[in-house]
mmCIF file of C-alpha atoms in Angstrom:
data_model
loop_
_atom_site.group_PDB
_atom_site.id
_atom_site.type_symbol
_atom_site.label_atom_id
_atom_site.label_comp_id
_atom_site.label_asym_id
_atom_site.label_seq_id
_atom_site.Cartn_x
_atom_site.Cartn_y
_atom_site.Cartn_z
ATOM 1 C CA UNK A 18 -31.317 3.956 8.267
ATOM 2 C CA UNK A 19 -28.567 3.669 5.570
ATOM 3 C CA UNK A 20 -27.422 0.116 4.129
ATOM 4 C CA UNK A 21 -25.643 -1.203 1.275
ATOM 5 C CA UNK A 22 -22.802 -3.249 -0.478
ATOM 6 C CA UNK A 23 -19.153 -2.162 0.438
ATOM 7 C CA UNK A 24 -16.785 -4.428 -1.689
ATOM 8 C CA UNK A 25 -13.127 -4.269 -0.761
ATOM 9 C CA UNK A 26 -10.613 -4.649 -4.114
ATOM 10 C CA UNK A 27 -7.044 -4.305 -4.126
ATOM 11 C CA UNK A 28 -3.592 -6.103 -5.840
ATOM 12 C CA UNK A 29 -2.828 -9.439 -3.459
ATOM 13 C CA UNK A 30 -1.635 -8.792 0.157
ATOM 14 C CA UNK A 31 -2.868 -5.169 0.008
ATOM 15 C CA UNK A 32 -4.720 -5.799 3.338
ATOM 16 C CA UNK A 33 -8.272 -6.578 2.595
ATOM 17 C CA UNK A 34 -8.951 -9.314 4.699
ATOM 18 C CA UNK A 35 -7.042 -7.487 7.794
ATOM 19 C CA UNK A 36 -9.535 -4.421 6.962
ATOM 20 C CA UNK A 37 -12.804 -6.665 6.538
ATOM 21 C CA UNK A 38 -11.724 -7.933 10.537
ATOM 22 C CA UNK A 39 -11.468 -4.346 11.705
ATOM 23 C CA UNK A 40 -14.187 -2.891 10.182
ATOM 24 C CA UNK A 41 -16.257 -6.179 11.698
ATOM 25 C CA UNK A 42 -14.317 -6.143 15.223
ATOM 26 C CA UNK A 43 -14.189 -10.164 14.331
ATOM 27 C CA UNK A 44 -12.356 -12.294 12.570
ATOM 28 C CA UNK A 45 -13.932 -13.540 9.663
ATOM 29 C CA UNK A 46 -11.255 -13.126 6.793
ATOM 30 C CA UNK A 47 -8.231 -15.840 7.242
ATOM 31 C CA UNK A 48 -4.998 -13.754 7.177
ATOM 32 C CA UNK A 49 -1.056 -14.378 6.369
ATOM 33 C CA UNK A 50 1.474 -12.780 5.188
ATOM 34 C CA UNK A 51 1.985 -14.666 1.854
ATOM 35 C CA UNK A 52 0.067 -13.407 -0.846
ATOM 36 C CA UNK A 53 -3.288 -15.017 -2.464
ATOM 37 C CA UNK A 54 -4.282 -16.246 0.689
ATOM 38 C CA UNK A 55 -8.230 -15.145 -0.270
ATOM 39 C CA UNK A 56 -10.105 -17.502 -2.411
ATOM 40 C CA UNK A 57 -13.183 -16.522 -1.673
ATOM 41 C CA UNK A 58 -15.813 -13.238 -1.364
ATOM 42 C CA UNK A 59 -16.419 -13.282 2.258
ATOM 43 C CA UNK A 60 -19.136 -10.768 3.478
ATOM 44 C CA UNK A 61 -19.438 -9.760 6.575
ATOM 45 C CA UNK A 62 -22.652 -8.138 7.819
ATOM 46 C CA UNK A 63 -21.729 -5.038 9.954
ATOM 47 C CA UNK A 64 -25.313 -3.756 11.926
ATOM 48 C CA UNK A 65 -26.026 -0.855 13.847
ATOM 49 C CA UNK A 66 -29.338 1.577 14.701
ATOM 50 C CA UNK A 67 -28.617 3.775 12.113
ATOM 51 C CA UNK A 68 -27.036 1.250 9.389
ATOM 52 C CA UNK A 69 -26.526 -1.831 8.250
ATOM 53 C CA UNK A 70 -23.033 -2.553 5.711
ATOM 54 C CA UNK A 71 -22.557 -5.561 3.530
ATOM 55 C CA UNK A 72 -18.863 -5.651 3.565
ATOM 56 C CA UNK A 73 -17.388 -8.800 0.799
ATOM 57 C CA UNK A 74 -13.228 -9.145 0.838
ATOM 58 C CA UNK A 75 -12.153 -10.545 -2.518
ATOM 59 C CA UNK A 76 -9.466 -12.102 -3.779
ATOM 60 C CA UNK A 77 -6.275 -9.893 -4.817
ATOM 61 C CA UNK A 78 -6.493 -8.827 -8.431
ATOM 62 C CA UNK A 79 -4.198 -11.153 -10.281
ATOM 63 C CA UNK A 80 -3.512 -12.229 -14.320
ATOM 64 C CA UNK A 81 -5.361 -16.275 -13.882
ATOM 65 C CA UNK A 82 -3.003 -19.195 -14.371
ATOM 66 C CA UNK A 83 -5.322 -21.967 -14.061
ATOM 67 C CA UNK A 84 -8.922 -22.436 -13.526
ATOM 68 C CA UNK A 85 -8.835 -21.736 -9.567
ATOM 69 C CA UNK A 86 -7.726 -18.572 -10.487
ATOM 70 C CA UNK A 87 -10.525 -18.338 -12.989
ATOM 71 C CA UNK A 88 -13.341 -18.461 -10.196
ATOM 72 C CA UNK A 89 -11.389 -16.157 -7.875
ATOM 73 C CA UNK A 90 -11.312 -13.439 -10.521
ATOM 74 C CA UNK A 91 -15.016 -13.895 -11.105
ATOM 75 C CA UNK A 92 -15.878 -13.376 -7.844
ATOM 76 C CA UNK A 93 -14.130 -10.417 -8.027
ATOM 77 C CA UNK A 94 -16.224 -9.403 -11.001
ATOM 78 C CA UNK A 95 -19.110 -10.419 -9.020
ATOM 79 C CA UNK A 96 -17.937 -7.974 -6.514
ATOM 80 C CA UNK A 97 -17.610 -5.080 -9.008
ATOM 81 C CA UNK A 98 -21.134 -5.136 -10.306
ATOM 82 C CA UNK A 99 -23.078 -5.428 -6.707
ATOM 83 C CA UNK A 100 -21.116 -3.163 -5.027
ATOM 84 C CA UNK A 101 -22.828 0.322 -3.822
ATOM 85 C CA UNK A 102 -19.252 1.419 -2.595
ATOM 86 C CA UNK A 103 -15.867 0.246 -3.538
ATOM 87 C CA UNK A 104 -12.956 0.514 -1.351
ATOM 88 C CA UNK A 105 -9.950 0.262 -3.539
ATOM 89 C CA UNK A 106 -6.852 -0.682 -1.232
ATOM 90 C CA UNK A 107 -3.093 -0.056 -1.736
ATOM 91 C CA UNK A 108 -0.423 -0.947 0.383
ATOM 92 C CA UNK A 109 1.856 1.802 0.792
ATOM 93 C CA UNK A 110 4.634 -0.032 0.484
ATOM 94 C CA UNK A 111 3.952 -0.379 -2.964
ATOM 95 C CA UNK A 112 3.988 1.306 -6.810
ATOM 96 C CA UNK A 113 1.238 3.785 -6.947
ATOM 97 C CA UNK A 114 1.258 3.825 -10.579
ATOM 98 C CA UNK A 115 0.670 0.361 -10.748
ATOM 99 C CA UNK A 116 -1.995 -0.204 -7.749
ATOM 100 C CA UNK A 117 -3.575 3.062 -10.298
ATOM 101 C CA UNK A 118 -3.415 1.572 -13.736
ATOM 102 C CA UNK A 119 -4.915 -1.786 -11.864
ATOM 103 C CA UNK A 120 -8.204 0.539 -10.424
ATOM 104 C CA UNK A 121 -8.424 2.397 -13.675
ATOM 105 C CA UNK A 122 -8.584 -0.812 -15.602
ATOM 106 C CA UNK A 123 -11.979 -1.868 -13.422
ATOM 107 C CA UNK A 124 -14.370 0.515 -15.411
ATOM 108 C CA UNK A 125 -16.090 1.194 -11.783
ATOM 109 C CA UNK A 126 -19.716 2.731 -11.739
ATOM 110 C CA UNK A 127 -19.879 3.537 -8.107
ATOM 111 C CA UNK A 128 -18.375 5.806 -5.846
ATOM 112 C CA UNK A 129 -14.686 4.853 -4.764
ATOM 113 C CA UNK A 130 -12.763 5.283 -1.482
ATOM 114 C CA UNK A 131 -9.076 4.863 -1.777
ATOM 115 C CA UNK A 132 -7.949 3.352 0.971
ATOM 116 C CA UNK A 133 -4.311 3.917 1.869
ATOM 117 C CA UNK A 134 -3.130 0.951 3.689
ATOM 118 C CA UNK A 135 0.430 0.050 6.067
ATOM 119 C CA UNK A 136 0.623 3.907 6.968
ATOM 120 C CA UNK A 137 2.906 2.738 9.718
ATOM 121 C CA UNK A 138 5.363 1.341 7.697
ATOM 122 C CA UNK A 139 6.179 4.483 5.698
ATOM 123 C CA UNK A 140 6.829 8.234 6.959
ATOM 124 C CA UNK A 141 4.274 10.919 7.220
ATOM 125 C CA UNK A 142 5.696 12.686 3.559
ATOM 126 C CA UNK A 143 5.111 9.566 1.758
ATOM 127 C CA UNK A 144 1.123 9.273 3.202
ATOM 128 C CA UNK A 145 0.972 12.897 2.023
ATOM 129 C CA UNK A 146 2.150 12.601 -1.382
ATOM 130 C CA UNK A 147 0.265 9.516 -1.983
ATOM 131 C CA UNK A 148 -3.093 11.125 -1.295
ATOM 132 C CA UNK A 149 -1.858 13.988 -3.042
ATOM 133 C CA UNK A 150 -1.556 11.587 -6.286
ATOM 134 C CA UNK A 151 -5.111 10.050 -5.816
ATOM 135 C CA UNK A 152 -6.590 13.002 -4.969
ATOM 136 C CA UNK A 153 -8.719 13.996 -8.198
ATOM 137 C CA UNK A 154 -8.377 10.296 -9.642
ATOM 138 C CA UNK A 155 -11.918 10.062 -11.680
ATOM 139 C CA UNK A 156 -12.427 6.403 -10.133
ATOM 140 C CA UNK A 157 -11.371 8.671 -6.239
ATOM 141 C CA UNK A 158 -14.475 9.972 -4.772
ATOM 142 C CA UNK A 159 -12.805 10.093 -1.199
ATOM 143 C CA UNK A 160 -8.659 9.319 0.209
ATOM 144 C CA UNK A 161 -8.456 7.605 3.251
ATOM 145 C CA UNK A 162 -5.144 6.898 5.047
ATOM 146 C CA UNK A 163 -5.157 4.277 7.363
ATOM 147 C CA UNK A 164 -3.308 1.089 9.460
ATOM 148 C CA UNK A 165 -5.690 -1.664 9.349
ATOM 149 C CA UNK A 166 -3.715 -4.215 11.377
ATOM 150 C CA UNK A 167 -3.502 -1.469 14.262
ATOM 151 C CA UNK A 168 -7.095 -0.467 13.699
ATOM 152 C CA UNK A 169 -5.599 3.144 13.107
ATOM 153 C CA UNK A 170 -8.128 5.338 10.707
ATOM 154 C CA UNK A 171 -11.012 2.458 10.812
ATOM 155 C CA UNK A 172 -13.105 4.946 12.478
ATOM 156 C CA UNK A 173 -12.561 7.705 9.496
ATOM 157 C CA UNK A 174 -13.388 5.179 7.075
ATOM 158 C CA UNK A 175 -16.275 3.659 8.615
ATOM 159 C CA UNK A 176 -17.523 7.751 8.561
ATOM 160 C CA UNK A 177 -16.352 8.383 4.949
ATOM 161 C CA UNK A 178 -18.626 4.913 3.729
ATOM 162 C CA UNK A 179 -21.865 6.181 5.915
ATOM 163 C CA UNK A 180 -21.760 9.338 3.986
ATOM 164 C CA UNK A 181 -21.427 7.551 0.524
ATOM 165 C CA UNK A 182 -24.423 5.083 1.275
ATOM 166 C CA UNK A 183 -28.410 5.832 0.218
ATOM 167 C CA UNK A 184 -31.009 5.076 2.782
ATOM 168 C CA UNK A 185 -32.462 1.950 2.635
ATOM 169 C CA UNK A 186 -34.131 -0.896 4.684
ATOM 170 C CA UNK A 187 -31.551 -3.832 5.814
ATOM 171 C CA UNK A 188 -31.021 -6.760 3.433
ATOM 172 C CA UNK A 189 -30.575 -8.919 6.592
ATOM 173 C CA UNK A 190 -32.776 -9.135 9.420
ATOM 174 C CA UNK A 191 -30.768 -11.283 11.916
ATOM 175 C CA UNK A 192 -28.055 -10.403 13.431
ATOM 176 C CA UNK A 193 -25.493 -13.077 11.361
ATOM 177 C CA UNK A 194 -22.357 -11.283 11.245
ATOM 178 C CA UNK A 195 -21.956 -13.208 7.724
ATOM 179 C CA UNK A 196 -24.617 -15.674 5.227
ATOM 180 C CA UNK A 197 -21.804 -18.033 4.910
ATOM 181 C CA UNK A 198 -22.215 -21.351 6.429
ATOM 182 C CA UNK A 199 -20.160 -22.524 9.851
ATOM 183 C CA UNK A 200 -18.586 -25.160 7.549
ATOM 184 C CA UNK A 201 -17.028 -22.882 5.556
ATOM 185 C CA UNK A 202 -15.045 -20.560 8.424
ATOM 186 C CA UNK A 203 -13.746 -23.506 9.800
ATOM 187 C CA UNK A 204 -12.227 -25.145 6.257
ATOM 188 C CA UNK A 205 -10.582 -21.370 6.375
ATOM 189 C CA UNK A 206 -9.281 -21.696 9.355
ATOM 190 C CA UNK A 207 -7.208 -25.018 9.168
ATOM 191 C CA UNK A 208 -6.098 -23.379 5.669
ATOM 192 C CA UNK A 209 -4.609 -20.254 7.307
ATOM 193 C CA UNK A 210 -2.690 -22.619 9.954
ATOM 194 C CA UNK A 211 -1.039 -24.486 6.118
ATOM 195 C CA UNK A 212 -0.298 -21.284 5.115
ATOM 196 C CA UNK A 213 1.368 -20.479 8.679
ATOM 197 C CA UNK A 214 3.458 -23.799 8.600
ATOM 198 C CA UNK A 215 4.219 -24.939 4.804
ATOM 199 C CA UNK A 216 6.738 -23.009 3.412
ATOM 200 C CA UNK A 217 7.112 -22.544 -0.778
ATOM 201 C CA UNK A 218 4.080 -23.661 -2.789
ATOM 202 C CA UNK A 219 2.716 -25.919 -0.444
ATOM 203 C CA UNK A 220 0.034 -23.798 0.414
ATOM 204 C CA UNK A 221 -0.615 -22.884 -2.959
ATOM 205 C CA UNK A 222 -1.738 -26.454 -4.254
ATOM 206 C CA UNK A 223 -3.651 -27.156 -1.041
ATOM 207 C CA UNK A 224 -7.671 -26.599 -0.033
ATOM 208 C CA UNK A 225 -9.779 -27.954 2.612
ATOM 209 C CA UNK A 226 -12.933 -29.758 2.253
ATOM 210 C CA UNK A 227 -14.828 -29.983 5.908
ATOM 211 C CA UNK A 228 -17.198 -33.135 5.293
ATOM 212 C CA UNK A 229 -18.398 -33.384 9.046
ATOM 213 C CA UNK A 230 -19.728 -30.826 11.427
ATOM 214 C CA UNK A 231 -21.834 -32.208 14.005
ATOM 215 C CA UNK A 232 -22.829 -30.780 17.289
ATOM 216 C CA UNK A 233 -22.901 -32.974 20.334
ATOM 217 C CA UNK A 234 -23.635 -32.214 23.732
ATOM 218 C CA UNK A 235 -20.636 -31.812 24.911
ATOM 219 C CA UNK A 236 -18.350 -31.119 21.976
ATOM 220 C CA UNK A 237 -18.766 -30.529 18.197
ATOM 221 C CA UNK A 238 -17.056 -33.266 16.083
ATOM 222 C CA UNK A 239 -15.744 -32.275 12.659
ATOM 223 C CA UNK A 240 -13.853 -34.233 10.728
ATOM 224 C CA UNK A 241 -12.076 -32.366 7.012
ATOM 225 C CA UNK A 242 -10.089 -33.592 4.039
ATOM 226 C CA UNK A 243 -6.831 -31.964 2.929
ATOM 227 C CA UNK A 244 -6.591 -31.664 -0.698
ATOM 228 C CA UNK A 245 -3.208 -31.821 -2.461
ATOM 229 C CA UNK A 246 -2.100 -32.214 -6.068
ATOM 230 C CA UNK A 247 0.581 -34.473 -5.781
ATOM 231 C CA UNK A 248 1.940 -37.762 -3.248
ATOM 232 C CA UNK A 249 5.202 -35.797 -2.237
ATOM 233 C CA UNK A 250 2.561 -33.100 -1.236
ATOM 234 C CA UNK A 251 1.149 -35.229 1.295
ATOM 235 C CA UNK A 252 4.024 -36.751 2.596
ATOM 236 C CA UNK A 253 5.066 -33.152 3.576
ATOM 237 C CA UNK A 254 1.597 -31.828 5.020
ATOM 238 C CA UNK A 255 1.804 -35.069 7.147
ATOM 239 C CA UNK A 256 5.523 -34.615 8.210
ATOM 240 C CA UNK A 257 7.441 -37.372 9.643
ATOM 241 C CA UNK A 258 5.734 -39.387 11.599
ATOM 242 C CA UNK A 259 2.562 -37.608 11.213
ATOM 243 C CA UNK A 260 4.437 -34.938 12.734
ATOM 244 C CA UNK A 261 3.307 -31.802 10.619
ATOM 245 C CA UNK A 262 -0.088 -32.642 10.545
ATOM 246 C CA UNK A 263 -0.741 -33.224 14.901
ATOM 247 C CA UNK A 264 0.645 -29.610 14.501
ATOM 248 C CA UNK A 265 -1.689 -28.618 12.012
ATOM 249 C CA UNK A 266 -4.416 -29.838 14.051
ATOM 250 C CA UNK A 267 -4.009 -28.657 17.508
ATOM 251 C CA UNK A 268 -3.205 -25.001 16.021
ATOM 252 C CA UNK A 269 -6.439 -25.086 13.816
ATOM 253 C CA UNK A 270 -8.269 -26.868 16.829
ATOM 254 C CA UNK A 271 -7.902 -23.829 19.024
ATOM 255 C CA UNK A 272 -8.887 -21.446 16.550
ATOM 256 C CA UNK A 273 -11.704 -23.075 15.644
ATOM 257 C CA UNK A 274 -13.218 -23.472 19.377
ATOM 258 C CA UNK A 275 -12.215 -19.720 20.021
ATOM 259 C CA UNK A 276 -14.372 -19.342 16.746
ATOM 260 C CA UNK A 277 -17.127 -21.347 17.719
ATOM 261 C CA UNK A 278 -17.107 -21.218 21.203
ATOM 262 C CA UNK A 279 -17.465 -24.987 21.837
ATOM 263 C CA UNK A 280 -14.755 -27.742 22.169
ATOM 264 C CA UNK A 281 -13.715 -29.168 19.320
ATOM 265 C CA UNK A 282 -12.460 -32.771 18.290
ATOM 266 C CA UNK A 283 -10.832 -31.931 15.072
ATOM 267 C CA UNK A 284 -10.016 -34.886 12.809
ATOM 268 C CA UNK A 285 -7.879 -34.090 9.716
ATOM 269 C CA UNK A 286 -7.240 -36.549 6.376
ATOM 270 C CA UNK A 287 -4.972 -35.822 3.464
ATOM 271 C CA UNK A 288 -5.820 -36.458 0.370
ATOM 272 C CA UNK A 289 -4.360 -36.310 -3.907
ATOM 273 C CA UNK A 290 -6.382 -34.941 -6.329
ATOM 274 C CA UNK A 291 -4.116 -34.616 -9.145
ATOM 275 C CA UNK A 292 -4.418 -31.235 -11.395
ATOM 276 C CA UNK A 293 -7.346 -30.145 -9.059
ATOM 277 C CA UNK A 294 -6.905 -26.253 -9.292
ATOM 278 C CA UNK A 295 -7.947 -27.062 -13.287
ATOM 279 C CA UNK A 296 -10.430 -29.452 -13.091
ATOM 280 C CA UNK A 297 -13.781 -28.095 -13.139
ATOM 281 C CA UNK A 298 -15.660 -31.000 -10.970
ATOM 282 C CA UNK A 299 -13.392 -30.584 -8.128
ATOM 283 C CA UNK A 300 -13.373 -26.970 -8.043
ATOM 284 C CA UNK A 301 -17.167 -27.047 -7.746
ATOM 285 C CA UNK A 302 -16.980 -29.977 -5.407
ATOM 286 C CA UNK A 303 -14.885 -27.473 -3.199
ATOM 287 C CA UNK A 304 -17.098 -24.892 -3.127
ATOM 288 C CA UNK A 305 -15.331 -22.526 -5.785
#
């Protein structure tokens, strides 16, 4: 039996949370194409026979503006010092000097998979030369080339992990696929849908706070605040007319009962909390 801590890091929108789905077969990391959409470490708990993997997606390595950002880079830290194996992601779409200079800078003590990312968006020669420059990297125990969104070289990677973990009993002894609560997957998943239909910054000044999950018989009622900086804010998550937000709510709604696997009666309220990505007391209040 083999088990241990696989912690994906990588620059924002290098594919982490895409990976953390594939490798789990489940969707557990919210996904978009803008960039910083991860606030959180989200582990997933991958079990087999022969193994059980701890994977954790992380927030995208950034410089921190404010004191969100703060708490997202500390749980990357957090991240870096559990981690039995690191997979450090790069999109291939992007500077390889830089995505190296950013994993050199993390003063890893584990062993390291690179993990090429977006393979299909870039021609055979330009894989090759990429693993060519990481090959021999100190931080580079292993090179793996793969398309996470088309679940192309998962399989290789899975194998290339397994032969970097120690044996060991499981950590976990159900069969959770994560230890984070319910609550928390859904407040994800009616942020992904604002990141899906606010364009700009919107998204950016915006969490969710679920304050009601209750199971009935027949449905399970949960009821979650919108959190926005400023008034303008929430006149355009609501829309005209409360527009914006019925959209908001039957898009979430469906994800959340194909989540869950229960109807759902979704109630959604918006909310100001002026300078909230800085204020300590809020951040804590929403779970960062």
């Amino acid at each position: 039996m083999k088990s241990g801590f696989v912690n994906i890091f990588g620059k924002p929108n290098a594919g982490k949370s895409t990976l953390l789905n594939a490798l789990m077969g489940e969707k557990l990391a919210i996904v978009s194409p803008k960039v910083q959409t991860t606030r959180h470490r989200i582990k997933g708990i991958l079990n087999s026979n022969d193994y059980q993997i701890i994977f954790s997606d992380t927030p995208g390595i950034i410089e921190p503006k404010y004191k969100l950002h703060e708490k997202m880079m500390a749980a990357v830290k957090s991240s870096l010092e559990d981690a039995d194996v690191a997979l450090l992601m790069v999109d291939m779409t992007d500077d390889l000097k830089e995505a190296d200079d950013v994993f050199s800078s993390l003063s890893l003590k584990v062993p390291c998979i690179v993990v090429l990312n977006k393979t299909d968006l870039v021609k055979k020669e330009t894989v090759d030369n990429a693993i060519q420059f990481f090959t021999g990297k100190k931080y580079a125990e292993k090179v793996v080339a793969l398309s996470a969104l088309n679940n192309a070289g998962v399989g290789e990677l899975l194998d290339a992990i397994l032969s970097l973990l120690s044996e060991g009993e499981p950590f976990y002894i159900d069969d959770n696929l994560s230890d984070l609560p319910m609550k928390f997957f859904v407040g994800e998943l009616i942020r992904e849908k604002i990141f899906y239909l606010y364009q700009e910054e919107i998204p950016y000044h915006t969490t969710v706070l679920v304050q009601q999950f209750k199971e009935k018989e027949s449905l399970t009622k949960i009821t979650a605040d919108i959190i926005v900086q400023r008034e303008t804010q929430k006149g355009i998550i609501l829309g005209q007319r409360g527009k914006m937000i019925k959209q908001l709510g039957t898009l979430a709604r469906k994800d959340i009962e194909e989540f869950i696997g229960r109807k759902v009666f979704l109630e959604l309220f918006v909310k100001v909390r002026p300078k909230w990505r800085d204020n300590e007391l809020h951040l804590r209040e929403y779970g960062y």
